[in-house]
Amino acid sequence: MNNRSVMTDVEFCSALVPDAGEHYGRALDVMSAYPDYASAQFRIVIEHLVIMLIKRFHLDVEGASLYEMINELFSRRVIDYDLRSELHAIRIAGNAVVHSGMRHANGAAGTTDRETPGTTAAGDRQSAVEARKTLIQVFQRVFGLLNRGIDVPVIHTVEVGDFTSQQILWKAVTTMDFEAKMAAGLILEAQSMSPINTNTIIIGYGEDAHRKTTLRMAAELYWAACELSAKLDRFALGEIESKGGKEKCLFKLANTEALYRYAMLTVDANEGEESHRLGVKALEVAAERNYPPACVQYGDLLRQEEKYQEALRMLETALAKGELSAHAGLAFLYLEQDSSLYSPESAEKCLQDAIDRGCNHSEYLLGRWLYEGEKFVADKERGLQLLERAAEAGHAQASFYTQHIVGDRLAKRMQLEFLNLLSALGPAADVPTQNRNESCLCGSGKKYKKCCYLKRKIATTPPRQR
């Protein structure tokens, strides 16, 4: 880099940490439509940056997590307090994303026990914008650290507008470009996660069908990205056959992230179909390449298949690479009563270790399990404290749980909906009644005569008589 050179933030990232350039660029491509994915990519950028510093200053941190590596740089006085804080802020934002889109395998929302790390939600664009600003400051600080006496280049940030999604989707369907297909897949994932109408309890058939169609489209784009990245056109047909066929070659050569993201949309959604088989294989290949998120997901899949030792190996691999969600995966594994690994104490320790590293999802899990008293000895007070802390930190499931399960708001809302339904159907002789001056059962805090009784009376009174 030349003194006082002028660069975009994308160019600056690529020049400072070449391995991180692709991740930073893709984060900006989809930041408007998929800000949570951008935050996750920013975390990967600082991981590359931290590893670069570790190597530059010849520190021995083999097997350390990103959290530990950042603290080691600080303890060795390679970085100062401010830079450490900024690195941790981006790390925590990226970690939070992993759990913001947790999926439920069964049971009612917010109450199921089988929760495994899934794809990230669309997220908050402003949070991603702030993370980007912080990351640019990190770049400038690290440049100054490595190039003492040389002025930091003038940085111009690349504009990120709402039009980006339209352009990338068009490019994805009109070109054979790997990056465009990956970015378009991410955008479609984000669009499938648009907020549900909170005024309805039942999701409409049309809305559900639209989401499933959108996710299938995203999966097809990821599969196309897998095929493009494998570059099978370099081989003659006979050569491909000699290597075991197209499918074997593809799984050997395809991009790891493309395989992982395809798997995440097909492993559960299309069970029994060909895409499900390919998704499981894609996940297995990505995990065998030690791709941390894939190790967690595949480890959980092995746990569900009761292959506990194999699951343990995968989860420990992810944990060694700094994948924070592996703590929760290990906790689920240690709570399998049919396994020789069963140990509630070990499960609680895993979750507490993750909490100490700023993992709000582990805070939610431990809080819920302590509150319910099924997996651990009940401790409602401590459980509620953990749940409230996770909710205050923005954890969606913790917020839902404290409001609707602990606060019993869901039951009250269902009760109100039932009363409104009865009102619409008209009076019935066997409908339970309550005193007009009693507090309304819907939980509004008003007297019955000024709440549901009044609504029912209006609903059942002919228009001309109102």
XYZ file of C-alpha atoms in Angstrom:
466
model
C 0.000 0.000 0.000
C 1.275 3.484 -0.859
C 1.291 6.416 1.524
C -2.077 8.196 1.544
C -3.441 6.016 -1.207
C -7.183 6.105 -1.848
C -9.013 2.785 -1.616
C -12.490 1.390 -1.167
C -13.136 -0.593 1.989
C -13.378 -3.759 -0.153
C -9.937 -3.115 -1.651
C -8.529 -2.239 1.766
C -9.781 -5.500 3.284
C -8.399 -7.588 0.397
C -5.003 -5.866 0.585
C -4.750 -6.158 4.361
C -6.110 -9.698 4.737
C -6.344 -11.413 1.324
C -8.123 -14.496 2.720
C -10.947 -12.281 4.022
C -11.665 -10.295 0.847
C -14.233 -12.730 -0.563
C -16.181 -12.824 2.715
C -16.213 -9.041 3.069
C -17.341 -8.515 -0.517
C -20.171 -11.030 -0.264
C -21.324 -9.458 3.002
C -21.743 -6.118 1.242
C -23.501 -7.734 -1.733
C -26.378 -8.968 0.418
C -26.278 -6.580 3.368
C -29.535 -4.827 2.431
C -31.504 -8.038 2.008
C -29.669 -10.292 4.467
C -27.911 -8.224 7.152
C -27.533 -11.133 9.561
C -25.554 -13.048 6.977
C -23.376 -9.947 6.521
C -22.700 -9.892 10.275
C -21.745 -13.569 10.187
C -19.338 -12.875 7.310
C -17.819 -9.924 9.195
C -17.036 -12.332 12.024
C -15.210 -14.588 9.566
C -13.254 -11.555 8.345
C -11.950 -10.773 11.830
C -11.132 -14.449 12.339
C -8.824 -14.279 9.311
C -7.444 -10.979 10.547
C -6.731 -12.326 14.043
C -5.064 -15.455 12.642
C -2.909 -13.215 10.457
C -1.787 -11.251 13.525
C -1.144 -14.455 15.463
C 1.153 -15.697 12.694
C 2.833 -12.312 12.208
C 3.811 -12.094 15.871
C 4.653 -15.817 16.163
C 2.229 -16.625 18.982
C 1.457 -20.218 19.936
C -2.325 -20.552 20.285
C -2.951 -23.939 18.730
C -6.522 -25.084 19.272
C -7.604 -21.725 20.727
C -11.018 -20.230 19.958
C -11.410 -16.790 18.398
C -12.328 -15.449 21.832
C -9.098 -16.821 23.299
C -6.957 -15.648 20.383
C -8.197 -12.072 20.712
C -7.489 -12.091 24.440
C -4.045 -13.616 23.840
C -3.176 -10.780 21.448
C -4.209 -8.313 24.129
C -2.329 -10.064 26.946
C 0.831 -10.060 24.789
C 0.279 -6.337 24.136
C 0.018 -6.812 20.407
C -3.318 -4.991 20.409
C -4.661 -2.358 22.793
C -7.856 -2.326 24.823
C -9.874 -0.425 22.203
C -8.949 -2.802 19.385
C -9.698 -5.808 21.570
C -13.135 -4.359 22.373
C -13.903 -3.750 18.698
C -12.841 -7.267 17.713
C -15.013 -8.771 20.443
C -17.973 -6.588 19.418
C -17.876 -7.965 15.862
C -17.310 -11.509 17.154
C -20.326 -11.291 19.461
C -22.533 -9.823 16.716
C -21.558 -12.687 14.433
C -22.142 -15.262 17.165
C -25.599 -13.881 17.886
C -26.562 -14.415 14.258
C -25.925 -18.152 14.480
C -28.729 -18.469 17.039
C -31.147 -15.871 15.714
C -32.574 -18.368 13.222
C -32.778 -21.462 15.432
C -35.305 -23.883 13.984
C -37.717 -26.148 15.816
C -37.831 -29.768 14.737
C -41.080 -30.502 16.493
C -43.549 -29.170 19.002
C -45.058 -25.722 19.435
C -42.962 -22.675 18.836
C -40.931 -21.748 21.825
C -41.542 -24.953 23.702
C -39.770 -27.726 21.811
C -36.686 -29.417 23.172
C -35.162 -30.296 19.812
C -33.567 -27.089 18.616
C -30.519 -27.145 16.403
C -28.529 -24.348 14.775
C -30.145 -23.439 11.490
C -29.851 -20.773 8.859
C -29.625 -17.195 9.969
C -32.616 -14.889 9.852
C -32.837 -11.772 7.700
C -31.977 -9.585 10.667
C -31.506 -5.922 11.484
C -29.801 -3.874 8.752
C -28.710 -1.117 11.142
C -26.778 -3.622 13.262
C -24.911 -4.804 10.175
C -24.187 -1.199 9.167
C -22.714 -0.492 12.612
C -20.669 -3.705 12.471
C -19.265 -2.609 9.119
C -18.253 0.774 10.521
C -16.523 -0.913 13.433
C -14.773 -3.320 11.081
C -13.383 -0.483 8.942
C -11.985 1.072 12.131
C -10.396 -2.296 12.926
C -8.790 -2.385 9.476
C -7.324 1.066 10.024
C -5.982 0.194 13.475
C -4.408 -3.042 12.255
C -2.856 -1.271 9.266
C -1.285 1.265 11.652
C -0.079 -1.574 13.867
C 1.651 -3.359 10.980
C 2.894 -0.287 9.109
C 4.213 2.139 11.682
C 5.175 5.486 10.194
C 3.004 5.004 7.083
C -0.218 6.964 6.751
C -3.418 4.933 6.672
C -5.018 5.063 3.187
C -8.054 7.247 2.632
C -11.020 4.862 2.747
C -14.145 5.273 0.631
C -16.967 2.932 1.597
C -18.724 1.116 -1.220
C -22.356 2.143 -1.457
C -24.891 -0.537 -0.472
C -28.382 0.206 -1.719
C -31.716 -1.582 -1.887
C -31.276 -2.033 -5.627
C -28.486 -4.539 -4.980
C -30.923 -7.428 -4.509
C -32.571 -6.847 -7.893
C -29.244 -6.654 -9.687
C -27.843 -9.797 -8.090
C -30.977 -11.848 -8.710
C -30.908 -10.808 -12.359
C -27.204 -11.607 -12.653
C -27.767 -15.008 -11.025
C -30.325 -16.102 -13.634
C -28.524 -14.632 -16.657
C -24.895 -15.635 -16.011
C -22.841 -18.620 -14.907
C -21.310 -16.670 -12.021
C -20.648 -18.545 -8.767
C -20.703 -15.480 -6.506
C -23.934 -14.188 -8.028
C -25.711 -17.509 -7.483
C -24.504 -17.701 -3.877
C -25.599 -14.111 -3.186
C -28.973 -14.662 -4.881
C -29.542 -17.774 -2.787
C -28.895 -15.740 0.341
C -31.303 -13.034 -0.800
C -34.061 -15.578 -1.420
C -33.446 -17.077 2.020
C -33.857 -13.615 3.496
C -37.082 -12.998 1.591
C -38.499 -16.272 2.907
C -37.983 -14.983 6.444
C -40.182 -11.904 6.146
C -42.105 -11.224 9.373
C -45.350 -13.103 9.918
C -48.492 -11.015 10.336
C -48.694 -10.691 14.122
C -52.444 -10.069 13.983
C -53.110 -13.675 13.029
C -52.447 -16.872 14.923
C -52.664 -19.235 11.933
C -50.269 -18.740 9.015
C -52.133 -18.686 5.730
C -51.649 -21.484 3.210
C -50.547 -19.014 0.533
C -47.871 -17.502 2.754
C -46.494 -20.907 3.717
C -46.461 -22.084 0.090
C -44.638 -18.922 -0.955
C -41.936 -19.485 1.655
C -41.413 -23.096 0.670
C -41.176 -22.139 -2.996
C -38.690 -19.359 -2.241
C -36.489 -21.707 -0.220
C -36.593 -24.320 -2.979
C -35.406 -21.648 -5.399
C -32.586 -20.727 -3.014
C -31.585 -24.388 -2.744
C -31.478 -24.713 -6.534
C -29.189 -21.668 -6.741
C -26.854 -23.154 -4.123
C -26.763 -26.437 -6.031
C -25.927 -24.525 -9.209
C -23.150 -22.793 -7.253
C -21.866 -26.219 -6.181
C -21.746 -27.375 -9.796
C -20.035 -24.182 -10.974
C -17.418 -24.297 -8.224
C -16.640 -27.951 -9.006
C -15.660 -26.892 -12.573
C -16.465 -30.286 -13.991
C -16.164 -28.813 -17.493
C -12.391 -29.134 -17.082
C -12.686 -32.902 -17.422
C -13.713 -35.059 -20.341
C -16.752 -37.279 -19.790
C -14.586 -40.379 -19.747
C -12.302 -38.843 -17.134
C -15.263 -38.012 -14.918
C -16.508 -41.602 -15.166
C -13.042 -42.934 -14.307
C -13.078 -40.777 -11.173
C -16.337 -42.306 -9.961
C -18.926 -40.254 -11.830
C -20.248 -36.703 -11.788
C -21.704 -36.819 -8.266
C -18.516 -38.096 -6.651
C -16.428 -35.493 -8.479
C -18.852 -32.742 -7.515
C -18.735 -33.540 -3.809
C -14.964 -33.704 -3.981
C -14.473 -30.363 -5.745
C -17.458 -28.147 -4.898
C -17.172 -25.053 -2.724
C -17.607 -25.925 0.957
C -19.958 -23.083 1.883
C -22.170 -23.766 -1.136
C -22.450 -27.409 -0.053
C -23.257 -26.379 3.509
C -25.944 -23.867 2.561
C -27.579 -26.310 0.143
C -27.622 -28.895 2.917
C -29.264 -26.538 5.383
C -32.244 -26.081 3.047
C -32.694 -29.734 2.135
C -31.670 -31.967 5.061
C -34.941 -31.400 6.945
C -37.330 -29.846 4.445
C -37.381 -32.538 1.774
C -36.949 -35.807 3.627
C -37.509 -38.780 1.354
C -36.700 -36.829 -1.805
C -33.492 -36.925 -3.856
C -32.612 -33.421 -2.641
C -32.684 -34.720 0.935
C -30.168 -37.448 0.105
C -27.908 -34.951 -1.643
C -28.293 -32.503 1.257
C -27.195 -35.073 3.840
C -24.189 -35.957 1.699
C -23.336 -32.280 1.194
C -23.487 -31.689 4.941
C -21.295 -34.709 5.614
C -18.686 -33.536 3.080
C -18.624 -29.997 4.483
C -18.206 -31.411 7.997
C -15.419 -33.752 6.903
C -13.633 -30.665 5.584
C -13.872 -29.307 9.135
C -16.143 -26.396 8.156
C -17.201 -25.373 11.693
C -20.938 -24.665 11.160
C -21.266 -27.911 9.213
C -19.502 -29.833 11.994
C -22.134 -28.587 14.454
C -25.068 -29.459 12.200
C -23.715 -32.834 11.181
C -22.809 -33.600 14.781
C -26.396 -32.897 15.797
C -27.671 -35.092 12.963
C -25.435 -37.925 14.187
C -26.775 -37.375 17.714
C -30.334 -37.796 16.474
C -29.251 -41.018 14.760
C -27.784 -42.168 18.124
C -24.211 -42.185 16.784
C -22.997 -40.483 19.912
C -19.230 -40.948 19.662
C -19.164 -39.710 16.086
C -21.321 -36.756 17.123
C -18.902 -35.975 19.943
C -15.959 -35.936 17.544
C -17.717 -33.535 15.173
C -18.825 -31.156 17.926
C -15.402 -31.106 19.543
C -13.865 -30.296 16.149
C -16.231 -27.348 15.772
C -15.483 -26.171 19.297
C -11.730 -26.346 18.686
C -12.240 -24.049 15.706
C -14.060 -21.494 17.813
C -17.632 -22.326 16.756
C -19.642 -21.077 19.721
C -22.801 -22.980 18.777
C -20.916 -26.233 19.427
C -21.404 -25.640 23.165
C -25.170 -26.022 22.764
C -24.677 -29.058 20.532
C -22.539 -30.707 23.196
C -25.106 -29.860 25.858
C -27.824 -31.664 23.872
C -25.460 -34.621 23.430
C -24.649 -34.842 27.149
C -28.388 -34.854 27.912
C -29.072 -37.991 25.842
C -30.054 -40.457 28.547
C -29.434 -43.501 26.335
C -25.831 -42.468 25.732
C -22.787 -43.430 27.790
C -21.925 -39.717 27.567
C -24.987 -38.743 29.635
C -23.994 -36.092 32.157
C -26.231 -33.153 33.138
C -23.227 -31.659 34.930
C -21.188 -31.650 31.713
C -24.151 -30.207 29.806
C -24.536 -27.351 32.279
C -20.792 -26.658 32.167
C -20.877 -26.462 28.361
C -23.680 -23.930 28.462
C -22.018 -21.906 31.217
C -18.733 -21.809 29.270
C -20.628 -20.452 26.270
C -22.428 -17.872 28.430
C -19.063 -16.701 29.758
C -18.066 -16.119 26.128
C -21.143 -14.022 25.431
C -23.470 -16.644 23.929
C -27.061 -15.521 24.508
C -28.538 -18.685 23.031
C -26.811 -20.844 25.654
C -28.106 -18.375 28.231
C -31.607 -18.983 26.906
C -31.238 -22.776 26.880
C -29.824 -23.003 30.394
C -32.404 -20.535 31.679
C -35.314 -22.430 30.154
C -34.130 -25.807 31.337
C -33.544 -24.543 34.871
C -36.957 -22.873 34.858
C -38.737 -26.013 33.635
C -36.770 -28.390 35.849
C -36.906 -31.353 33.454
C -33.296 -31.632 32.293
C -31.700 -30.012 35.372
C -32.769 -29.592 38.973
C -35.351 -26.829 38.922
C -34.142 -23.354 39.862
C -36.848 -20.988 38.638
C -35.233 -17.860 40.049
C -31.888 -18.428 38.348
C -33.594 -19.690 35.211
C -35.747 -16.591 34.940
C -32.720 -14.331 35.454
C -30.905 -16.047 32.580
C -33.968 -15.859 30.345
C -34.459 -12.163 31.050
C -30.789 -11.410 30.375
C -30.941 -13.264 27.054
C -34.167 -11.452 26.130
C -32.640 -8.070 26.981
C -29.700 -8.945 24.709
C -32.153 -9.412 21.827
C -32.530 -13.212 21.772
C -35.885 -13.774 20.043
C -36.701 -17.150 21.601
C -35.872 -15.923 25.103
C -38.138 -12.927 24.550
C -40.953 -15.190 23.333
C -40.502 -17.554 26.256
C -40.498 -14.872 28.954
C -43.519 -13.113 27.471
C -45.715 -16.002 26.395
C -44.685 -18.967 28.524
C -43.472 -17.416 31.774
C -45.820 -14.432 31.471
C -48.668 -16.666 30.223
C -49.538 -14.121 27.538
C -50.048 -16.749 24.859
C -52.751 -18.485 26.887
C -54.454 -15.154 27.532
C -54.348 -14.216 23.868
C -55.783 -17.579 22.853
C -58.515 -17.076 25.435
C -59.334 -13.655 23.986
C -59.442 -15.066 20.440
C -61.802 -17.788 21.643
C -64.091 -15.236 23.289
C -64.109 -13.139 20.101
C -64.991 -16.259 18.105
C -67.881 -16.983 20.467
C -69.066 -13.411 20.017
C -69.096 -13.786 16.264
C -71.087 -17.042 16.519
C -73.720 -15.443 18.706
C -74.941 -16.219 22.246
C -75.102 -19.815 23.429
C -76.931 -21.151 26.444
C -74.001 -23.222 27.683
C -71.304 -20.553 27.371
C -69.810 -19.816 30.793
C -70.588 -16.366 32.126
C -68.844 -14.120 34.608
C -69.891 -11.220 36.768
C -70.020 -7.915 34.866
C -67.889 -6.221 37.517
C -65.186 -8.901 37.677
C -61.847 -8.510 35.915
C -62.154 -9.776 32.349
C -60.690 -13.228 31.792
C -58.819 -12.039 28.673
C -56.237 -10.406 30.937
C -56.788 -6.832 29.699
C -57.125 -5.516 33.276
C -60.545 -4.006 32.516
C -63.848 -5.052 34.043
C -65.751 -7.661 32.064
C -68.630 -5.260 31.290
C -66.211 -2.804 29.655
C -64.202 -5.401 27.753
C -65.253 -8.726 26.208
C -68.897 -8.359 27.314
C -69.075 -5.052 25.421
C -67.378 -6.548 22.350
C -69.772 -9.496 22.396
C -72.785 -7.230 22.742
C -71.704 -5.094 19.761
C -70.970 -8.173 17.650
C -74.373 -9.740 18.289
C -76.476 -6.561 17.978
C -77.998 -5.942 14.501
C -76.618 -2.735 12.863
C -79.933 -0.885 12.952
C -80.280 -1.416 16.690
C -76.749 -0.206 17.623
